[in-house]
Amino acid sequence: MPLTVQDTIEFDIFQNSKLIAGTNGLQREVTGIMVMEAPDIEHWGKSGEIILTSFFALRDFSDAQTKEFFAKVYKIGIAAIIVKMERLVQLIPDNFIEECNKYNIPLIKIPKKTKYEEIITKVMETLINKNKILLDYYYDINQQYTKMALDEPKPKDIIDYLHKMIGMHVSLSKNLQPAFCSTDPTLDDFQVIRTTTLPKKKYTSYEYIQRLVSYTCIEKEAPQSQLVVEVPSLGTDSYQLIIHCFNSRMSAENFMVLENTVNFLQMELIKNYALEQLHLNHINELINDLILGRYHSDDEMLEILDYLRFNESDLFTIVTLDIDDHLKVSEGKWKESTTIALEFSKCINKFWKKYVSLIKKGKIIFIIANDDDELTFKEQITSGVRSLAGRSLFANQPKNISISSKVNCRDLPVANRQANNILKLLRKGGKWNKIVSYHDLGIYRLFLEAGKINELDSFIPDNIRKIEQVNPELNRTLKVFLDHNQNFTATADVLYIHPKTAKYRIERAVEIANIHLNDPEELLLINIGLRVLEFLK
């Protein structure tokens, strides 16, 4: 238990003392004692200190200066003022008493014969003894947790021990979900009314928050208090330890247990995170080997499939998210990419249960076992993306999504190349926020399979380039004209122009580029060139 002002004035040395003001502040915690020699208390005063004084330093203060001084005393958190009347100061001014009552600062008058040294010695001796007891208690709890670590405790074991030591129910929340782990699950349903950050105490190293809450399981009762502390951890998960105080006071001993518990929980969470990362790295290596064909035999490939919980008979589609470049810069951006992967995984899980994912160089790669046809598969991916539209991180991040054709396990490297090539094609065209399947590409698959993605513009014939320089509208008209079997009326209908205008534009394009509309070989090259030009534009 902490030393309070009430405890202090019950010492024998204060037998003939008198409480003048600040009765409501007797439960203030005492952390030290100091003799006031000068009124600049803001430079040397500390929270919890008792001030010994004769008020000689304040004898010439005006009423305004007195108010200012006691406001500082209150702001600093001075526990109490002990005053001894000396030869030069015979009376405590009324405005001093008023200010002490105003701020609930205990003002204690002691006889002239009482020595400062005796008071200081008694207070400091008591504090030292209490501090030693607290430190011994901290050490004992630390030893208990050290022994517990050998048994590899689960989070529930740790909070059960905390509950036993402090006599209050405890919850461990994960990502602001209170029901993760609790000594009494009925207390995990509550509404927060008010939140206050508590000042740090001498032996606390974490930031504590006091919450006033209304519990669903307790009807028609006044709001209850909680003590909440963040448990530092690695990764994207956040943890909070919640003490259901029910307006009970947390003793110094309870804080010792709590500090030890947070330390121990942090170490356990870091250990578990390290093990998860080790496992994840191994999984990532296996997925990478699978999609790049980096295995030495068919048996090794089948072992990888089995480890990833796939079967040899499964058919697979690779879905790759290409995240815009700025996510590749720092560790913070890597965490954002991880968050996007987790969000998208939830959508995939709605439709398919067998899948794995890999974050690699700004891309998020999913291997999905499925029996869907290509159209249905793309529709479900699109539906998943739409369901994430309201989530700011996923919605605001520029990205492309590629979908490979369906392949067997041995052709996964082929599917991986397809998905990557689609993304290269989209980047080449400067396109973002697209969902494109390999089946959608049509004629562009020729370029992908021939490895000519980076040379697309070389497939545009010179005569088409020439038309583009003179009047791009002529190329658009020419493409529609060729797509509609060289029918002027159909071309005019599509472009919302008169058939004579369509005929004029085609004649102009033929004249500029010296096109032979009866030559099938030339028309094939022009058709390809016009499509490449349209894509690049």
Coordinates of C-alpha atoms in Angstrom, one line a residue:
M1 CA 0.0 0.0 0.0
P2 CA 1.3 3.5 -0.7
L3 CA 2.0 6.0 2.1
T4 CA -0.7 8.6 2.2
V5 CA -1.0 12.0 4.0
Q6 CA -3.4 10.3 6.4
D7 CA -0.8 7.7 7.3
T8 CA 1.8 10.3 7.8
I9 CA -0.1 12.5 10.3
E10 CA -0.8 9.4 12.3
F11 CA 2.9 9.1 13.1
D12 CA 3.7 9.8 16.8
I13 CA 5.7 12.8 15.9
F14 CA 2.5 14.5 14.7
Q15 CA 0.7 13.9 18.0
N16 CA 0.3 17.6 18.7
S17 CA -0.3 18.7 15.1
K18 CA -3.4 20.2 13.8
L19 CA -5.1 19.8 10.4
I20 CA -6.0 23.4 9.3
A21 CA -7.3 22.9 5.8
G22 CA -7.6 20.4 2.8
T23 CA -9.4 17.6 4.7
N24 CA -10.5 16.0 1.3
G25 CA -6.9 15.5 0.3
L26 CA -5.7 13.2 3.1
Q27 CA -5.6 10.2 0.7
R28 CA -2.9 11.8 -1.5
E29 CA 0.1 9.5 -2.0
V30 CA 3.3 10.7 -0.4
T31 CA 6.5 10.0 -2.3
G32 CA 9.0 12.4 -0.6
I33 CA 9.5 15.4 1.7
M34 CA 11.3 18.7 1.1
V35 CA 12.0 21.9 3.1
M36 CA 10.8 25.0 1.2
E37 CA 13.4 27.8 1.2
A38 CA 12.2 29.7 -1.8
P39 CA 8.8 30.2 -3.5
D40 CA 10.0 29.0 -7.0
I41 CA 8.4 25.6 -6.4
E42 CA 8.0 24.9 -10.1
H43 CA 11.8 24.4 -10.3
W44 CA 12.2 21.9 -7.5
G45 CA 8.8 20.6 -6.4
K46 CA 7.8 17.0 -7.4
S47 CA 4.5 15.2 -7.4
G48 CA 3.7 13.5 -4.1
E49 CA 6.1 15.5 -2.0
I50 CA 5.3 17.0 1.4
I51 CA 6.5 20.6 1.8
L52 CA 7.9 21.7 5.2
T53 CA 7.8 25.5 5.6
S54 CA 7.3 28.5 7.9
F55 CA 5.8 30.5 5.1
F56 CA 8.6 33.0 5.6
A57 CA 9.3 32.9 1.9
L58 CA 5.7 33.9 1.1
R59 CA 5.3 36.6 3.8
D60 CA 5.3 39.5 1.3
F61 CA 3.1 37.9 -1.3
S62 CA 0.1 39.8 -2.7
D63 CA -3.3 38.0 -3.0
A64 CA -2.6 37.4 -6.7
Q65 CA 0.8 36.0 -6.1
T66 CA -0.6 33.7 -3.4
K67 CA -3.2 32.4 -5.8
E68 CA -0.6 31.8 -8.4
F69 CA 1.7 30.0 -6.0
F70 CA -1.0 27.5 -4.8
A71 CA -2.1 26.9 -8.4
K72 CA 1.5 25.8 -9.1
V73 CA 1.4 23.6 -6.0
Y74 CA -1.8 21.9 -7.2
K75 CA -0.5 21.5 -10.8
I76 CA 2.8 19.9 -9.6
G77 CA 0.8 17.5 -7.3
I78 CA 2.3 18.4 -3.9
A79 CA 0.8 16.0 -1.4
A80 CA 0.6 18.3 1.7
I81 CA 2.1 21.4 3.4
I82 CA 3.4 21.2 6.9
V83 CA 3.9 24.6 8.5
K84 CA 5.7 25.5 11.7
M85 CA 5.2 29.0 13.1
E86 CA 8.5 30.8 13.7
R87 CA 9.6 34.0 15.3
L88 CA 9.1 36.0 12.0
V89 CA 5.8 34.4 11.0
Q90 CA 3.2 34.0 13.8
L91 CA 0.0 33.5 11.9
I92 CA -1.2 31.5 8.8
P93 CA -2.9 34.0 6.5
D94 CA -6.6 33.3 5.8
N95 CA -6.0 33.4 2.0
F96 CA -3.5 30.5 2.4
I97 CA -6.1 28.4 4.2
E98 CA -8.7 29.3 1.5
E99 CA -6.4 28.2 -1.3
C100 CA -5.6 24.9 0.4
N101 CA -9.2 24.2 0.8
K102 CA -9.9 25.1 -2.8
Y103 CA -7.3 22.6 -4.1
N104 CA -7.8 20.0 -1.3
I105 CA -4.2 20.4 -0.3
P106 CA -3.8 19.2 3.4
L107 CA -2.3 22.1 5.5
I108 CA -0.9 20.8 8.8
K109 CA 0.3 23.0 11.6
I110 CA 3.0 21.6 13.9
P111 CA 4.3 23.0 17.3
K112 CA 7.5 25.1 17.3
K113 CA 9.4 22.5 19.2
T114 CA 8.9 19.8 16.5
K115 CA 12.1 19.4 14.6
Y116 CA 12.2 19.2 10.8
E117 CA 14.9 16.5 10.9
E118 CA 12.7 14.2 12.9
I119 CA 9.8 14.6 10.5
I120 CA 12.0 14.1 7.4
T121 CA 13.7 11.0 9.0
K122 CA 10.4 9.4 9.9
V123 CA 8.8 10.0 6.5
M124 CA 11.9 8.9 4.5
E125 CA 12.4 5.8 6.7
T126 CA 8.8 4.7 6.1
L127 CA 9.1 5.3 2.3
I128 CA 12.4 3.4 2.1
N129 CA 10.9 0.5 3.9
K130 CA 7.7 0.5 1.7
N131 CA 9.8 0.8 -1.4
K132 CA 12.0 -2.2 -0.3
I133 CA 8.8 -4.2 0.3
L134 CA 7.5 -3.3 -3.2
L135 CA 10.8 -4.1 -4.9
D136 CA 11.0 -7.5 -3.1
Y137 CA 7.4 -8.2 -4.1
Y138 CA 8.3 -7.2 -7.7
Y139 CA 11.2 -9.6 -7.6
D140 CA 9.1 -12.5 -6.2
I141 CA 6.5 -12.0 -9.0
N142 CA 9.2 -11.9 -11.6
Q143 CA 10.6 -15.2 -10.3
Q144 CA 7.1 -16.8 -10.5
Y145 CA 6.8 -15.7 -14.1
T146 CA 10.3 -17.0 -14.9
K147 CA 9.3 -20.4 -13.6
M148 CA 6.0 -20.2 -15.5
A149 CA 7.9 -19.6 -18.8
L150 CA 9.4 -23.1 -18.6
D151 CA 5.9 -24.5 -19.0
E152 CA 5.2 -22.5 -22.2
P153 CA 2.0 -20.9 -20.8
K154 CA -0.8 -19.8 -23.0
P155 CA -2.2 -16.2 -22.7
K156 CA -5.1 -17.7 -20.7
D157 CA -2.7 -19.2 -18.1
I158 CA -1.0 -15.8 -17.7
I159 CA -4.2 -13.8 -17.1
D160 CA -5.6 -16.5 -14.8
Y161 CA -2.4 -16.0 -12.7
L162 CA -2.9 -12.2 -12.7
H163 CA -6.6 -12.7 -11.7
K164 CA -5.4 -14.9 -8.7
M165 CA -2.8 -12.3 -7.6
I166 CA -4.9 -9.1 -7.8
G167 CA -8.4 -10.5 -7.1
M168 CA -10.0 -8.8 -10.1
H169 CA -11.2 -10.3 -13.4
V170 CA -8.9 -9.7 -16.4
S171 CA -9.4 -9.7 -20.2
L172 CA -6.8 -9.7 -22.9
S173 CA -8.1 -8.1 -26.1
K174 CA -6.6 -8.5 -29.5
N175 CA -7.1 -5.9 -32.2
L176 CA -9.7 -4.2 -30.0
Q177 CA -11.8 -7.4 -29.8
P178 CA -12.3 -7.9 -26.0
A179 CA -13.4 -11.6 -26.3
F180 CA -9.9 -12.9 -27.3
C181 CA -9.1 -14.2 -23.8
S182 CA -10.8 -13.5 -20.4
T183 CA -11.2 -14.8 -16.9
D184 CA -14.9 -13.9 -17.1
P185 CA -16.3 -13.8 -20.7
T186 CA -19.6 -12.1 -19.5
L187 CA -17.6 -9.0 -18.8
D188 CA -16.3 -8.7 -22.4
D189 CA -19.5 -6.9 -23.5
F190 CA -19.5 -3.3 -22.5
Q191 CA -19.8 0.3 -23.7
V192 CA -17.1 2.8 -23.0
I193 CA -18.4 6.0 -21.4
R194 CA -15.3 7.9 -20.6
T195 CA -11.5 7.5 -21.0
T196 CA -8.7 9.1 -18.9
T197 CA -5.0 8.7 -19.2
L198 CA -3.4 8.2 -15.8
P199 CA -0.2 9.9 -14.8
K200 CA 2.8 7.6 -14.4
K201 CA 3.7 6.5 -10.9
K202 CA 7.1 5.9 -9.5
Y203 CA 7.3 2.2 -10.3
T204 CA 5.2 2.1 -13.5
S205 CA 6.8 2.1 -16.9
Y206 CA 3.7 1.6 -19.1
E207 CA 0.9 4.0 -19.9
Y208 CA -2.3 3.2 -18.1
I209 CA -5.8 4.3 -19.1
Q210 CA -8.8 4.4 -16.8
R211 CA -12.1 3.8 -18.5
L212 CA -15.6 4.3 -17.2
V213 CA -17.8 1.6 -18.8
S214 CA -21.3 0.2 -18.7
Y215 CA -21.4 -3.7 -18.7
T216 CA -24.2 -5.4 -20.6
C217 CA -24.4 -8.2 -18.0
I218 CA -25.0 -5.8 -15.1
E219 CA -28.4 -4.2 -15.4
K220 CA -29.4 -1.0 -13.7
E221 CA -26.0 -0.5 -12.1
A222 CA -23.9 2.6 -12.0
P223 CA -21.0 2.6 -14.5
Q224 CA -17.9 0.7 -13.5
S225 CA -14.2 1.3 -13.9
Q226 CA -11.5 -0.5 -15.9
L227 CA -7.8 -0.2 -16.0
V228 CA -6.3 -0.7 -19.5
V229 CA -2.7 -1.0 -20.6
E230 CA -1.3 -1.6 -24.0
V231 CA 0.9 -4.7 -24.3
P232 CA 3.8 -3.9 -26.7
S233 CA 4.1 -6.5 -29.5
L234 CA 5.5 -7.0 -33.0
G235 CA 3.6 -7.4 -36.2
T236 CA 0.2 -6.0 -37.1
D237 CA -1.7 -7.3 -34.1
S238 CA -2.3 -5.0 -31.1
Y239 CA -3.0 -6.3 -27.5
Q240 CA -4.6 -4.6 -24.5
L241 CA -4.8 -5.9 -21.0
I242 CA -8.1 -4.9 -19.3
I243 CA -8.5 -5.0 -15.5
H244 CA -12.2 -5.0 -14.5
C245 CA -11.8 -3.0 -11.3
F246 CA -15.4 -2.5 -10.5
N247 CA -14.4 0.7 -8.7
S248 CA -11.9 -1.2 -6.5
R249 CA -8.6 0.6 -5.8
M250 CA -5.5 -0.7 -7.5
S251 CA -2.8 -1.0 -4.8
A252 CA 0.9 -0.5 -5.4
E253 CA 1.3 -4.3 -5.0
N254 CA -1.3 -4.8 -7.7
F255 CA 0.7 -2.5 -10.0
M256 CA 3.8 -4.5 -9.3
V257 CA 2.0 -7.7 -10.5
L258 CA 0.5 -5.9 -13.4
E259 CA 3.9 -4.5 -14.6
N260 CA 5.4 -8.0 -14.4
T261 CA 2.5 -9.4 -16.3
V262 CA 2.8 -6.9 -19.1
N263 CA 6.5 -7.6 -19.3
F264 CA 5.9 -11.4 -19.4
L265 CA 3.1 -11.1 -21.9
Q266 CA 5.3 -9.0 -24.2
M267 CA 8.0 -11.6 -24.1
E268 CA 5.6 -14.4 -24.9
L269 CA 4.0 -12.5 -27.7
I270 CA 7.4 -11.6 -29.2
K271 CA 8.4 -15.3 -28.9
N272 CA 5.2 -16.5 -30.6
Y273 CA 5.6 -13.8 -33.3
A274 CA 9.2 -15.0 -34.0
L275 CA 8.0 -18.6 -34.3
E276 CA 5.1 -17.5 -36.6
Q277 CA 7.6 -15.6 -38.8
L278 CA 9.9 -18.5 -39.0
H279 CA 7.0 -20.7 -40.1
L280 CA 5.8 -18.1 -42.5
N281 CA 9.3 -17.7 -44.1
H282 CA 9.4 -21.4 -44.6
I283 CA 5.9 -21.4 -46.2
N284 CA 7.0 -18.5 -48.4
E285 CA 10.0 -20.3 -49.6
L286 CA 7.9 -23.4 -50.5
I287 CA 5.4 -21.3 -52.4
N288 CA 8.2 -19.5 -54.2
D289 CA 9.7 -22.8 -55.2
L290 CA 6.4 -24.1 -56.4
I291 CA 5.5 -21.1 -58.7
L292 CA 9.1 -20.9 -60.1
G293 CA 9.5 -24.6 -60.6
R294 CA 12.5 -24.8 -58.3
Y295 CA 12.3 -28.4 -57.2
H296 CA 14.5 -31.3 -58.2
S297 CA 12.0 -34.0 -58.8
D298 CA 8.3 -34.7 -59.1
D299 CA 8.3 -36.3 -55.6
E300 CA 9.8 -33.1 -54.1
M301 CA 7.0 -31.1 -55.8
L302 CA 4.4 -33.4 -54.3
E303 CA 5.9 -33.0 -50.9
I304 CA 5.6 -29.2 -51.2
L305 CA 1.9 -29.6 -52.3
D306 CA 1.2 -31.9 -49.3
Y307 CA 2.9 -29.5 -46.8
L308 CA 0.7 -26.7 -48.2
R309 CA -2.4 -29.0 -47.9
F310 CA -3.0 -29.3 -51.6
N311 CA -3.5 -32.5 -53.6
E312 CA -1.9 -33.6 -56.9
S313 CA -5.3 -33.7 -58.5
D314 CA -6.2 -30.1 -57.7
L315 CA -6.5 -27.5 -60.4
F316 CA -5.1 -24.1 -59.6
T317 CA -5.5 -20.4 -60.5
I318 CA -2.9 -17.8 -59.6
V319 CA -4.2 -14.4 -58.6
T320 CA -1.6 -11.6 -58.2
L321 CA -2.1 -8.1 -56.8
D322 CA 0.4 -5.6 -58.1
I323 CA 0.7 -2.8 -55.5
D324 CA 1.9 0.6 -56.7
D325 CA 5.6 1.3 -56.2
H326 CA 5.5 3.4 -53.1
L327 CA 4.6 0.3 -50.9
K328 CA 8.1 -1.1 -51.6
V329 CA 10.0 1.7 -49.8
S330 CA 10.0 0.9 -46.1
E331 CA 9.1 -1.5 -43.3
G332 CA 6.0 0.6 -42.6
K333 CA 4.8 0.2 -46.2
W334 CA 5.5 -3.6 -46.0
K335 CA 3.1 -3.7 -43.1
E336 CA 0.5 -1.9 -45.2
S337 CA 1.0 -4.5 -47.9
T338 CA 0.5 -7.3 -45.3
T339 CA -2.7 -5.6 -44.1
I340 CA -4.0 -5.6 -47.7
A341 CA -3.1 -9.3 -48.1
L342 CA -5.1 -10.1 -44.9
E343 CA -8.1 -8.1 -46.1
F344 CA -8.1 -9.7 -49.5
S345 CA -7.6 -13.2 -47.9
K346 CA -10.9 -12.8 -46.1
C347 CA -12.7 -12.2 -49.4
I348 CA -11.0 -15.2 -51.1
N349 CA -12.0 -17.4 -48.1
K350 CA -15.7 -16.7 -48.8
F351 CA -15.4 -18.6 -52.1
W352 CA -12.4 -21.0 -51.7
K353 CA -11.0 -22.8 -48.7
K354 CA -7.8 -24.1 -50.2
Y355 CA -5.3 -21.3 -50.9
V356 CA -2.0 -19.9 -49.9
S357 CA -0.5 -16.4 -50.3
L358 CA 2.9 -14.8 -50.7
I359 CA 4.1 -11.2 -50.4
K360 CA 6.9 -10.7 -52.8
K361 CA 8.5 -7.4 -54.1
G362 CA 5.4 -5.3 -53.9
K363 CA 3.1 -8.1 -55.2
I364 CA 0.7 -10.3 -53.3
I365 CA 0.4 -13.7 -54.9
F366 CA -2.4 -16.2 -54.2
I367 CA -2.5 -19.8 -55.3
I368 CA -6.1 -20.9 -55.2
A369 CA -7.4 -24.5 -55.7
N370 CA -10.8 -24.4 -57.5
D371 CA -13.2 -26.1 -59.8
D372 CA -14.8 -22.9 -61.3
D373 CA -14.9 -21.9 -64.9
E374 CA -12.8 -18.9 -65.8
L375 CA -15.7 -16.5 -66.1
T376 CA -17.2 -17.5 -62.7
F377 CA -13.8 -17.3 -61.1
K378 CA -13.2 -13.8 -62.3
E379 CA -16.7 -12.7 -61.2
Q380 CA -16.0 -13.9 -57.7
I381 CA -12.7 -12.1 -57.5
T382 CA -14.4 -9.0 -58.7
S383 CA -17.1 -9.4 -56.1
G384 CA -14.5 -9.7 -53.4
V385 CA -12.7 -6.5 -54.5
R386 CA -16.0 -4.7 -54.5
S387 CA -16.7 -5.8 -50.9
L388 CA -13.5 -4.1 -49.9
A389 CA -14.3 -0.8 -51.6
G390 CA -15.2 0.9 -48.3
R391 CA -11.9 0.0 -46.6
S392 CA -9.6 3.0 -46.9
L393 CA -6.3 1.2 -47.2
F394 CA -7.4 -1.3 -49.9
A395 CA -9.7 1.2 -51.7
N396 CA -7.2 4.0 -51.9
Q397 CA -4.2 2.0 -52.9
P398 CA -3.5 1.9 -56.7
K399 CA -3.3 -1.7 -57.7
N400 CA -3.9 -4.2 -60.6
I401 CA -5.1 -7.8 -60.2
S402 CA -4.2 -10.5 -62.7
I403 CA -5.8 -13.9 -63.0
S404 CA -4.0 -16.8 -64.7
S405 CA -5.6 -19.6 -66.6
K406 CA -6.4 -22.7 -64.7
V407 CA -3.5 -25.2 -64.6
N408 CA -2.5 -28.5 -62.9
C409 CA 0.2 -28.5 -60.2
R410 CA 3.0 -29.1 -62.7
D411 CA 2.1 -26.0 -64.7
L412 CA 2.0 -23.6 -61.8
P413 CA 5.2 -21.9 -63.2
V414 CA 3.3 -21.3 -66.4
A415 CA 0.4 -19.7 -64.5
N416 CA 2.8 -17.5 -62.5
R417 CA 4.3 -16.2 -65.8
Q418 CA 0.9 -15.5 -67.2
A419 CA -0.1 -13.5 -64.1
N420 CA 3.1 -11.6 -64.1
N421 CA 3.0 -10.9 -67.8
I422 CA -0.6 -9.5 -67.5
L423 CA 0.7 -7.0 -64.8
K424 CA 3.7 -6.1 -67.0
L425 CA 1.2 -5.4 -69.9
L426 CA -1.0 -3.2 -67.6
R427 CA 2.1 -1.3 -66.3
K428 CA 3.3 -0.8 -69.9
G429 CA 0.0 0.8 -70.7
G430 CA 0.0 2.9 -67.5
K431 CA -3.3 1.3 -66.4
W432 CA -4.3 0.9 -62.7
N433 CA -7.2 -0.5 -60.7
K434 CA -7.9 -3.2 -63.4
I435 CA -8.9 -6.9 -62.9
V436 CA -7.7 -8.8 -66.0
S437 CA -7.7 -12.6 -66.6
Y438 CA -5.4 -14.3 -69.1
H439 CA -8.5 -15.3 -71.0
D440 CA -9.4 -11.5 -71.4
L441 CA -6.2 -10.7 -73.3
G442 CA -7.3 -12.2 -76.6
I443 CA -4.7 -11.3 -79.2
Y444 CA -2.3 -9.9 -76.6
R445 CA -1.6 -13.4 -75.5
L446 CA 0.5 -13.7 -78.7
F447 CA 2.8 -11.0 -77.4
L448 CA 3.0 -12.4 -73.9
E449 CA 3.8 -16.0 -75.0
A450 CA 6.4 -14.7 -77.5
G451 CA 8.0 -12.6 -74.8
K452 CA 7.5 -9.4 -76.7
I453 CA 5.7 -7.3 -74.0
N454 CA 8.4 -4.6 -73.9
E455 CA 8.3 -4.3 -77.7
L456 CA 4.6 -3.8 -78.2
D457 CA 5.0 -0.5 -80.0
S458 CA 7.1 -2.2 -82.6
F459 CA 4.0 -4.0 -83.8
I460 CA 2.4 -0.7 -85.0
P461 CA 2.9 -0.4 -88.8
D462 CA 4.5 2.8 -90.1
N463 CA 1.4 3.7 -92.1
I464 CA -0.8 3.6 -88.9
R465 CA 1.7 5.8 -87.2
K466 CA 1.5 8.2 -90.1
I467 CA -2.3 8.4 -89.8
E468 CA -2.0 8.9 -86.1
Q469 CA 0.2 11.9 -86.7
V470 CA -2.2 13.5 -89.2
N471 CA -5.5 12.8 -87.4
P472 CA -6.0 10.2 -84.7
E473 CA -9.8 10.2 -85.4
L474 CA -9.1 8.5 -88.7
N475 CA -7.4 5.5 -87.0
R476 CA -10.4 5.1 -84.6
T477 CA -12.8 5.2 -87.6
L478 CA -10.6 2.7 -89.5
K479 CA -10.7 0.3 -86.6
V480 CA -14.5 0.4 -86.3
F481 CA -14.7 0.1 -90.1
L482 CA -12.6 -3.1 -90.1
D483 CA -14.4 -4.5 -87.1
H484 CA -17.7 -4.2 -88.9
N485 CA -16.7 -5.9 -92.2
Q486 CA -15.9 -2.6 -94.0
N487 CA -19.5 -1.5 -93.7
F488 CA -19.9 2.3 -93.8
T489 CA -23.4 2.3 -92.4
A490 CA -22.5 0.2 -89.4
T491 CA -19.4 2.3 -88.8
A492 CA -21.4 5.5 -88.9
D493 CA -24.0 4.0 -86.4
V494 CA -21.2 3.1 -83.9
L495 CA -19.5 6.5 -84.2
Y496 CA -22.7 8.5 -84.4
I497 CA -21.7 10.2 -87.7
H498 CA -23.2 10.3 -91.2
P499 CA -22.3 7.4 -93.5
K500 CA -20.8 9.9 -95.9
T501 CA -18.6 11.2 -93.1
A502 CA -17.5 7.7 -92.4
K503 CA -16.8 7.1 -96.1
Y504 CA -14.8 10.3 -96.3
R505 CA -12.6 9.4 -93.3
I506 CA -11.8 5.9 -94.6
E507 CA -10.9 7.3 -98.0
R508 CA -8.7 9.9 -96.3
A509 CA -7.0 7.2 -94.2
V510 CA -6.4 5.0 -97.3
E511 CA -4.9 7.9 -99.1
I512 CA -2.6 8.9 -96.3
A513 CA -1.3 5.4 -95.5
N514 CA -1.6 3.8 -99.0
I515 CA -3.7 1.0 -97.5
H516 CA -5.0 -1.8 -99.7
L517 CA -8.3 -2.9 -98.3
N518 CA -8.4 -6.1 -100.4
D519 CA -5.1 -7.4 -99.1
P520 CA -5.8 -9.8 -96.2
E521 CA -2.2 -9.9 -95.0
E522 CA -2.0 -6.1 -94.9
L523 CA -5.4 -5.9 -93.1
L524 CA -4.2 -8.4 -90.5
L525 CA -1.1 -6.3 -89.7
I526 CA -3.3 -3.1 -89.6
N527 CA -5.8 -4.8 -87.2
I528 CA -3.0 -5.8 -84.9
G529 CA -1.4 -2.4 -85.1
L530 CA -4.6 -0.6 -84.4
R531 CA -5.3 -2.7 -81.3
V532 CA -1.8 -2.2 -79.9
L533 CA -2.1 1.5 -80.5
E534 CA -5.4 1.6 -78.8
F535 CA -4.0 -0.3 -75.8
L536 CA -0.9 1.9 -75.5
K537 CA -3.0 5.1 -75.7

